[in-house]
């Protein structure tokens, strides 16, 4: 968002005047040079005005048309091959409104022209340093425009999916298509862009389940493409590299005093990922105690506990914890968190850098995550160099601070799977602490519990189930509850503080949160890097508390044998092509076996005629608690198997990739009988609008259901866990 300053323009004009007596003495006189410069400056000032025009108040096409007119007049007023300013300014205008190909061409010409004084024998040596600086700035602007140009191709791919398929990837598109653009982006700047590294990793994961014919097409380009495990680790490493790159840019942002930051001091500057590292560098660590005779297993070597911090920031949709002022420590739960969208950064990857302790670089800009010019409570203004920039104030100045906070929200907590397997265990572990806060009368101290936005109805439902104290007799939410994350629609539960930005931020004097290590690898036979697998003891502790709460809210009933089918017919991704055929076959099995077939569909929203959030949550828990067999395509509804009884058969129609081990791990943790049925290989995997079973797949599912019903004949709907 920086601009070619008037100082630079005047300086270059001085260089031009030095060159003219030698190169153009026969053509120009002193008087007409003065007139040319005056007219040239008039048109340059017009270009500067257009550069700062708000594209929300004036159409980009109009800005380009007016800019082209001013550019043509400027070049006509001073038609010399050594003049670069008009080209540079119009290039920036083109880049601003998205005409990137024209911008890149103009930057190339501006760089050529601006470099001429460096090659001239009669150039003033005292001015060469500033000339070199300006040329370097033009190169940087050209790289930025090139990055935006390539990035626009990736955005167009996503936008086409969002427009026609609500984010799903249709059969005619593949993650392989934008992969080449992403690789090009990674070579533009001296250091990789953290957001681009994250994009690369995500596209790799999406493409892991590609069919053999597509893999063979890629093999000539990438010998590792055929090795799923190797590419899964490549994605994992790219996620790690993204976090490392973002962390470096974050430390440089501290020197810009973003969010009340200061240059890193003795309190430390490091990126800590995982429960063990958190526990060693936090203020306090209280390990989670569990009965190893019951919950023993792979979790024995994993840290689990309550981590406490002092004087920290919480920021971003994923509620990342970072140090305040000169404390530059950042705490990420796992490598899959996109730090570039969660903490304030400057664009340090754009220029060569040496040590963290080097001085601030005026060329760096404050990074604007996802184009959100209000990110982290900020606004666009002038930075110390006089350039337009995202200014991020100390959150305490915006009254975004707490005396103490219990942090329940985290990575993708508005997703039902992550809520059930990560937020609910955290809530259960800290429930007594939370209740103590909710008992407090509202005073000047600000002691809060930070939860995902209650506009996700399941959040409200589970809060009412597990923490009825969070609501008064009239159903109003306690002022101690703080909702985190953007609004999805108008209205919602009142009586509370909302941090409704896509990129919120807050300061807290004390913070407590539950943290754990993840298994290093996915369970066999998938192997490879694990993705968001909560340790068994925490899952089991959550299950016991939830089911006990449901028992206290409902009366005992006799539950018939039940097949639960999780449908995705209303979802934008992973609809099953053979769903009608499969349901028909399952109904035949249910009739023959004297069982009930229950089709469970994710509830998009509650309304005046539908169940309340609490009733919807209890209904879902009861459905899965009473199930003998659960069948479903990989998706959030399967998170409800967390409420199934021991021995329930879980049949997942899924993918053979390590990052898809969520329900295999969940079933193993709860002693459920897991059956994996592979979907037909699909390069879109998680993002596919539609998935299908291979030949014989429907028969495989039906036979597994019949076997599961027979295995469950001794199950009692009210067996103790």
PDB file of N, CA, C and O in Angstrom, residues 278 314-321 333 337 342 405-415 418-419 422-424 426-427 430 434 449-454 456 459 482-486 499 504 511-514 516:
ATOM      1  N   UNK A 278       4.732 -26.248  25.366  1.00  0.00           N
ATOM      2  CA  UNK A 278       3.952 -25.252  26.094  1.00  0.00           C
ATOM      3  C   UNK A 278       4.199 -25.379  27.592  1.00  0.00           C
ATOM      4  O   UNK A 278       4.414 -24.388  28.295  1.00  0.00           O
ATOM      5  N   UNK A 314      -4.487 -12.969  22.799  1.00  0.00           N
ATOM      6  CA  UNK A 314      -5.186 -14.039  22.084  1.00  0.00           C
ATOM      7  C   UNK A 314      -5.687 -13.413  20.791  1.00  0.00           C
ATOM      8  O   UNK A 314      -6.330 -12.357  20.820  1.00  0.00           O
ATOM      9  N   UNK A 315      -5.398 -14.041  19.648  1.00  0.00           N
ATOM     10  CA  UNK A 315      -5.758 -13.379  18.394  1.00  0.00           C
ATOM     11  C   UNK A 315      -6.099 -14.385  17.309  1.00  0.00           C
ATOM     12  O   UNK A 315      -5.676 -15.543  17.345  1.00  0.00           O
ATOM     13  N   UNK A 316      -6.881 -13.910  16.349  1.00  0.00           N
ATOM     14  CA  UNK A 316      -7.242 -14.698  15.186  1.00  0.00           C
ATOM     15  C   UNK A 316      -8.411 -15.623  15.432  1.00  0.00           C
ATOM     16  O   UNK A 316      -8.794 -15.908  16.564  1.00  0.00           O
ATOM     17  N   UNK A 317      -8.977 -16.103  14.343  1.00  0.00           N
ATOM     18  CA  UNK A 317     -10.106 -17.025  14.424  1.00  0.00           C
ATOM     19  C   UNK A 317      -9.755 -18.259  15.248  1.00  0.00           C
ATOM     20  O   UNK A 317     -10.598 -18.822  15.950  1.00  0.00           O
ATOM     21  N   UNK A 318      -8.478 -18.687  15.185  1.00  0.00           N
ATOM     22  CA  UNK A 318      -8.054 -19.890  15.900  1.00  0.00           C
ATOM     23  C   UNK A 318      -7.523 -19.609  17.293  1.00  0.00           C
ATOM     24  O   UNK A 318      -6.956 -20.503  17.936  1.00  0.00           O
ATOM     25  N   UNK A 319      -7.681 -18.361  17.766  1.00  0.00           N
ATOM     26  CA  UNK A 319      -7.338 -17.988  19.142  1.00  0.00           C
ATOM     27  C   UNK A 319      -5.909 -18.383  19.501  1.00  0.00           C
ATOM     28  O   UNK A 319      -5.651 -19.101  20.471  1.00  0.00           O
ATOM     29  N   UNK A 320      -4.951 -17.891  18.719  1.00  0.00           N
ATOM     30  CA  UNK A 320      -3.540 -18.165  18.962  1.00  0.00           C
ATOM     31  C   UNK A 320      -3.042 -17.295  20.115  1.00  0.00           C
ATOM     32  O   UNK A 320      -3.387 -16.121  20.219  1.00  0.00           O
ATOM     33  N   UNK A 321      -2.217 -17.873  20.973  1.00  0.00           N
ATOM     34  CA  UNK A 321      -1.678 -17.173  22.136  1.00  0.00           C
ATOM     35  C   UNK A 321      -0.289 -16.651  21.798  1.00  0.00           C
ATOM     36  O   UNK A 321       0.544 -17.380  21.258  1.00  0.00           O
ATOM     37  N   UNK A 333      -1.075 -24.616  18.727  1.00  0.00           N
ATOM     38  CA  UNK A 333      -1.489 -25.933  19.201  1.00  0.00           C
ATOM     39  C   UNK A 333      -0.899 -27.058  18.353  1.00  0.00           C
ATOM     40  O   UNK A 333      -0.583 -28.127  18.855  1.00  0.00           O
ATOM     41  N   UNK A 337      -2.215 -24.855  12.125  1.00  0.00           N
ATOM     42  CA  UNK A 337      -2.765 -23.511  12.319  1.00  0.00           C
ATOM     43  C   UNK A 337      -2.057 -22.535  11.382  1.00  0.00           C
ATOM     44  O   UNK A 337      -0.824 -22.490  11.323  1.00  0.00           O
ATOM     45  N   UNK A 342      -3.556 -15.340  11.902  1.00  0.00           N
ATOM     46  CA  UNK A 342      -3.915 -15.319  13.321  1.00  0.00           C
ATOM     47  C   UNK A 342      -3.104 -14.364  14.194  1.00  0.00           C
ATOM     48  O   UNK A 342      -3.511 -14.091  15.320  1.00  0.00           O
ATOM     49  N   UNK A 405      -8.873 -15.100  31.883  1.00  0.00           N
ATOM     50  CA  UNK A 405      -9.685 -15.747  30.851  1.00  0.00           C
ATOM     51  C   UNK A 405      -9.417 -17.244  30.854  1.00  0.00           C
ATOM     52  O   UNK A 405      -8.275 -17.685  31.001  1.00  0.00           O
ATOM     53  N   UNK A 406     -10.493 -18.010  30.726  1.00  0.00           N
ATOM     54  CA  UNK A 406     -10.391 -19.437  30.437  1.00  0.00           C
ATOM     55  C   UNK A 406     -10.710 -19.588  28.958  1.00  0.00           C
ATOM     56  O   UNK A 406     -11.794 -19.234  28.500  1.00  0.00           O
ATOM     57  N   UNK A 407      -9.740 -20.108  28.213  1.00  0.00           N
ATOM     58  CA  UNK A 407      -9.867 -20.173  26.760  1.00  0.00           C
ATOM     59  C   UNK A 407     -10.329 -21.562  26.343  1.00  0.00           C
ATOM     60  O   UNK A 407      -9.606 -22.544  26.496  1.00  0.00           O
ATOM     61  N   UNK A 408     -11.565 -21.633  25.837  1.00  0.00           N
ATOM     62  CA  UNK A 408     -12.103 -22.894  25.340  1.00  0.00           C
ATOM     63  C   UNK A 408     -12.029 -22.989  23.822  1.00  0.00           C
ATOM     64  O   UNK A 408     -11.917 -24.085  23.269  1.00  0.00           O
ATOM     65  N   UNK A 409     -12.123 -21.862  23.153  1.00  0.00           N
ATOM     66  CA  UNK A 409     -12.103 -21.896  21.695  1.00  0.00           C
ATOM     67  C   UNK A 409     -10.676 -22.059  21.186  1.00  0.00           C
ATOM     68  O   UNK A 409      -9.715 -21.790  21.905  1.00  0.00           O
ATOM     69  N   UNK A 410     -10.541 -22.521  19.956  1.00  0.00           N
ATOM     70  CA  UNK A 410      -9.211 -22.751  19.398  1.00  0.00           C
ATOM     71  C   UNK A 410      -9.288 -22.996  17.912  1.00  0.00           C
ATOM     72  O   UNK A 410     -10.067 -22.352  17.199  1.00  0.00           O
ATOM     73  N   UNK A 411      -8.529 -23.955  17.442  1.00  0.00           N
ATOM     74  CA  UNK A 411      -8.432 -24.233  16.008  1.00  0.00           C
ATOM     75  C   UNK A 411      -9.763 -24.716  15.446  1.00  0.00           C
ATOM     76  O   UNK A 411     -10.327 -25.716  15.890  1.00  0.00           O
ATOM     77  N   UNK A 412     -10.300 -23.960  14.469  1.00  0.00           N
ATOM     78  CA  UNK A 412     -11.518 -24.348  13.738  1.00  0.00           C
ATOM     79  C   UNK A 412     -12.637 -24.782  14.669  1.00  0.00           C
ATOM     80  O   UNK A 412     -13.355 -25.749  14.392  1.00  0.00           O
ATOM     81  N   UNK A 413     -12.811 -24.064  15.771  1.00  0.00           N
ATOM     82  CA  UNK A 413     -13.782 -24.492  16.788  1.00  0.00           C
ATOM     83  C   UNK A 413     -15.230 -24.337  16.366  1.00  0.00           C
ATOM     84  O   UNK A 413     -16.132 -24.826  17.055  1.00  0.00           O
ATOM     85  N   UNK A 414     -15.482 -23.646  15.252  1.00  0.00           N
ATOM     86  CA  UNK A 414     -16.853 -23.578  14.737  1.00  0.00           C
ATOM     87  C   UNK A 414     -17.179 -24.770  13.846  1.00  0.00           C
ATOM     88  O   UNK A 414     -18.277 -24.872  13.318  1.00  0.00           O
ATOM     89  N   UNK A 415     -16.216 -25.677  13.688  1.00  0.00           N
ATOM     90  CA  UNK A 415     -16.453 -26.943  13.005  1.00  0.00           C
ATOM     91  C   UNK A 415     -16.881 -27.970  14.050  1.00  0.00           C
ATOM     92  O   UNK A 415     -16.250 -28.105  15.100  1.00  0.00           O
ATOM     93  N   UNK A 418     -14.207 -30.522  15.452  1.00  0.00           N
ATOM     94  CA  UNK A 418     -13.218 -29.916  16.340  1.00  0.00           C
ATOM     95  C   UNK A 418     -13.867 -29.459  17.647  1.00  0.00           C
ATOM     96  O   UNK A 418     -13.231 -29.506  18.706  1.00  0.00           O
ATOM     97  N   UNK A 419     -15.109 -29.022  17.571  1.00  0.00           N
ATOM     98  CA  UNK A 419     -15.798 -28.632  18.799  1.00  0.00           C
ATOM     99  C   UNK A 419     -15.974 -29.834  19.728  1.00  0.00           C
ATOM    100  O   UNK A 419     -15.668 -29.767  20.918  1.00  0.00           O
ATOM    101  N   UNK A 422     -12.290 -31.330  20.739  1.00  0.00           N
ATOM    102  CA  UNK A 422     -11.282 -30.442  21.315  1.00  0.00           C
ATOM    103  C   UNK A 422     -11.878 -29.464  22.329  1.00  0.00           C
ATOM    104  O   UNK A 422     -11.369 -29.327  23.442  1.00  0.00           O
ATOM    105  N   UNK A 423     -12.962 -28.780  21.961  1.00  0.00           N
ATOM    106  CA  UNK A 423     -13.560 -27.819  22.888  1.00  0.00           C
ATOM    107  C   UNK A 423     -14.238 -28.536  24.056  1.00  0.00           C
ATOM    108  O   UNK A 423     -14.049 -28.156  25.223  1.00  0.00           O
ATOM    109  N   UNK A 424     -15.033 -29.573  23.766  1.00  0.00           N
ATOM    110  CA  UNK A 424     -15.743 -30.262  24.852  1.00  0.00           C
ATOM    111  C   UNK A 424     -14.792 -30.908  25.863  1.00  0.00           C
ATOM    112  O   UNK A 424     -15.025 -30.782  27.078  1.00  0.00           O
ATOM    113  N   UNK A 426     -11.893 -29.825  26.687  1.00  0.00           N
ATOM    114  CA  UNK A 426     -11.352 -28.688  27.436  1.00  0.00           C
ATOM    115  C   UNK A 426     -12.371 -28.184  28.448  1.00  0.00           C
ATOM    116  O   UNK A 426     -12.035 -27.877  29.606  1.00  0.00           O
ATOM    117  N   UNK A 427     -13.615 -28.092  28.026  1.00  0.00           N
ATOM    118  CA  UNK A 427     -14.679 -27.648  28.927  1.00  0.00           C
ATOM    119  C   UNK A 427     -14.827 -28.595  30.118  1.00  0.00           C
ATOM    120  O   UNK A 427     -14.943 -28.160  31.264  1.00  0.00           O
ATOM    121  N   UNK A 430     -11.963 -28.259  32.693  1.00  0.00           N
ATOM    122  CA  UNK A 430     -11.964 -27.006  33.463  1.00  0.00           C
ATOM    123  C   UNK A 430     -13.349 -26.614  33.956  1.00  0.00           C
ATOM    124  O   UNK A 430     -13.573 -25.465  34.335  1.00  0.00           O
ATOM    125  N   UNK A 434     -14.626 -23.060  35.605  1.00  0.00           N
ATOM    126  CA  UNK A 434     -15.594 -22.233  34.885  1.00  0.00           C
ATOM    127  C   UNK A 434     -16.797 -21.918  35.764  1.00  0.00           C
ATOM    128  O   UNK A 434     -17.280 -20.773  35.806  1.00  0.00           O
ATOM    129  N   UNK A 449     -14.899 -16.443  30.300  1.00  0.00           N
ATOM    130  CA  UNK A 449     -14.721 -17.732  29.649  1.00  0.00           C
ATOM    131  C   UNK A 449     -14.931 -17.491  28.156  1.00  0.00           C
ATOM    132  O   UNK A 449     -15.997 -17.008  27.744  1.00  0.00           O
ATOM    133  N   UNK A 450     -13.934 -17.790  27.345  1.00  0.00           N
ATOM    134  CA  UNK A 450     -13.980 -17.505  25.916  1.00  0.00           C
ATOM    135  C   UNK A 450     -14.427 -18.763  25.178  1.00  0.00           C
ATOM    136  O   UNK A 450     -13.763 -19.805  25.237  1.00  0.00           O
ATOM    137  N   UNK A 451     -15.557 -18.669  24.487  1.00  0.00           N
ATOM    138  CA  UNK A 451     -16.146 -19.818  23.793  1.00  0.00           C
ATOM    139  C   UNK A 451     -16.345 -19.471  22.319  1.00  0.00           C
ATOM    140  O   UNK A 451     -16.350 -18.297  21.946  1.00  0.00           O
ATOM    141  N   UNK A 452     -16.519 -20.476  21.449  1.00  0.00           N
ATOM    142  CA  UNK A 452     -16.867 -20.175  20.056  1.00  0.00           C
ATOM    143  C   UNK A 452     -18.203 -19.444  19.982  1.00  0.00           C
ATOM    144  O   UNK A 452     -19.025 -19.518  20.902  1.00  0.00           O
ATOM    145  N   UNK A 453     -18.416 -18.754  18.893  1.00  0.00           N
ATOM    146  CA  UNK A 453     -19.637 -17.977  18.714  1.00  0.00           C
ATOM    147  C   UNK A 453     -20.879 -18.860  18.858  1.00  0.00           C
ATOM    148  O   UNK A 453     -20.981 -19.920  18.242  1.00  0.00           O
ATOM    149  N   UNK A 454     -21.821 -18.415  19.660  1.00  0.00           N
ATOM    150  CA  UNK A 454     -23.039 -19.188  19.910  1.00  0.00           C
ATOM    151  C   UNK A 454     -24.005 -19.184  18.740  1.00  0.00           C
ATOM    152  O   UNK A 454     -25.047 -19.844  18.800  1.00  0.00           O
ATOM    153  N   UNK A 456     -23.306 -20.655  16.219  1.00  0.00           N
ATOM    154  CA  UNK A 456     -23.252 -22.082  15.913  1.00  0.00           C
ATOM    155  C   UNK A 456     -24.125 -22.760  16.966  1.00  0.00           C
ATOM    156  O   UNK A 456     -23.742 -22.872  18.135  1.00  0.00           O
ATOM    157  N   UNK A 459     -22.983 -24.981  19.795  1.00  0.00           N
ATOM    158  CA  UNK A 459     -22.232 -24.392  20.903  1.00  0.00           C
ATOM    159  C   UNK A 459     -23.187 -24.028  22.030  1.00  0.00           C
ATOM    160  O   UNK A 459     -22.970 -24.374  23.204  1.00  0.00           O
ATOM    161  N   UNK A 482     -17.644 -14.882  26.890  1.00  0.00           N
ATOM    162  CA  UNK A 482     -17.226 -14.078  25.746  1.00  0.00           C
ATOM    163  C   UNK A 482     -17.268 -14.959  24.498  1.00  0.00           C
ATOM    164  O   UNK A 482     -16.678 -16.048  24.470  1.00  0.00           O
ATOM    165  N   UNK A 483     -17.969 -14.490  23.487  1.00  0.00           N
ATOM    166  CA  UNK A 483     -18.078 -15.237  22.228  1.00  0.00           C
ATOM    167  C   UNK A 483     -16.973 -14.792  21.268  1.00  0.00           C
ATOM    168  O   UNK A 483     -16.754 -13.602  21.084  1.00  0.00           O
ATOM    169  N   UNK A 484     -16.326 -15.763  20.654  1.00  0.00           N
ATOM    170  CA  UNK A 484     -15.155 -15.495  19.807  1.00  0.00           C
ATOM    171  C   UNK A 484     -15.440 -15.951  18.380  1.00  0.00           C
ATOM    172  O   UNK A 484     -15.860 -17.074  18.160  1.00  0.00           O
ATOM    173  N   UNK A 485     -15.211 -15.066  17.434  1.00  0.00           N
ATOM    174  CA  UNK A 485     -15.388 -15.448  16.040  1.00  0.00           C
ATOM    175  C   UNK A 485     -16.490 -14.665  15.364  1.00  0.00           C
ATOM    176  O   UNK A 485     -17.355 -14.078  16.018  1.00  0.00           O
ATOM    177  N   UNK A 486     -16.494 -14.648  14.045  1.00  0.00           N
ATOM    178  CA  UNK A 486     -17.405 -13.784  13.293  1.00  0.00           C
ATOM    179  C   UNK A 486     -18.850 -14.233  13.360  1.00  0.00           C
ATOM    180  O   UNK A 486     -19.148 -15.417  13.463  1.00  0.00           O
ATOM    181  N   UNK A 499     -16.659 -10.897  20.179  1.00  0.00           N
ATOM    182  CA  UNK A 499     -15.510 -10.547  19.370  1.00  0.00           C
ATOM    183  C   UNK A 499     -15.808 -11.094  17.978  1.00  0.00           C
ATOM    184  O   UNK A 499     -15.448 -12.214  17.638  1.00  0.00           O
ATOM    185  N   UNK A 504     -10.136 -11.395  15.410  1.00  0.00           N
ATOM    186  CA  UNK A 504     -10.238 -10.669  16.674  1.00  0.00           C
ATOM    187  C   UNK A 504      -8.915 -10.697  17.440  1.00  0.00           C
ATOM    188  O   UNK A 504      -8.003 -11.470  17.125  1.00  0.00           O
ATOM    189  N   UNK A 511      -4.344 -16.266  31.754  1.00  0.00           N
ATOM    190  CA  UNK A 511      -5.093 -17.119  30.837  1.00  0.00           C
ATOM    191  C   UNK A 511      -4.836 -18.578  31.182  1.00  0.00           C
ATOM    192  O   UNK A 511      -3.707 -18.975  31.478  1.00  0.00           O
ATOM    193  N   UNK A 512      -5.893 -19.377  31.139  1.00  0.00           N
ATOM    194  CA  UNK A 512      -5.780 -20.823  31.339  1.00  0.00           C
ATOM    195  C   UNK A 512      -6.465 -21.536  30.185  1.00  0.00           C
ATOM    196  O   UNK A 512      -7.550 -21.128  29.738  1.00  0.00           O
ATOM    197  N   UNK A 513      -5.834 -22.592  29.694  1.00  0.00           N
ATOM    198  CA  UNK A 513      -6.407 -23.383  28.603  1.00  0.00           C
ATOM    199  C   UNK A 513      -5.906 -24.815  28.719  1.00  0.00           C
ATOM    200  O   UNK A 513      -4.860 -25.070  29.302  1.00  0.00           O
ATOM    201  N   UNK A 514      -6.678 -25.741  28.175  1.00  0.00           N
ATOM    202  CA  UNK A 514      -6.268 -27.144  28.170  1.00  0.00           C
ATOM    203  C   UNK A 514      -5.456 -27.403  26.908  1.00  0.00           C
ATOM    204  O   UNK A 514      -5.831 -26.979  25.813  1.00  0.00           O
ATOM    205  N   UNK A 516      -2.601 -30.348  24.897  1.00  0.00           N
ATOM    206  CA  UNK A 516      -2.107 -31.714  24.857  1.00  0.00           C
ATOM    207  C   UNK A 516      -1.197 -31.902  23.645  1.00  0.00           C
ATOM    208  O   UNK A 516      -1.177 -31.094  22.723  1.00  0.00           O
TER     209      UNK A 516
END
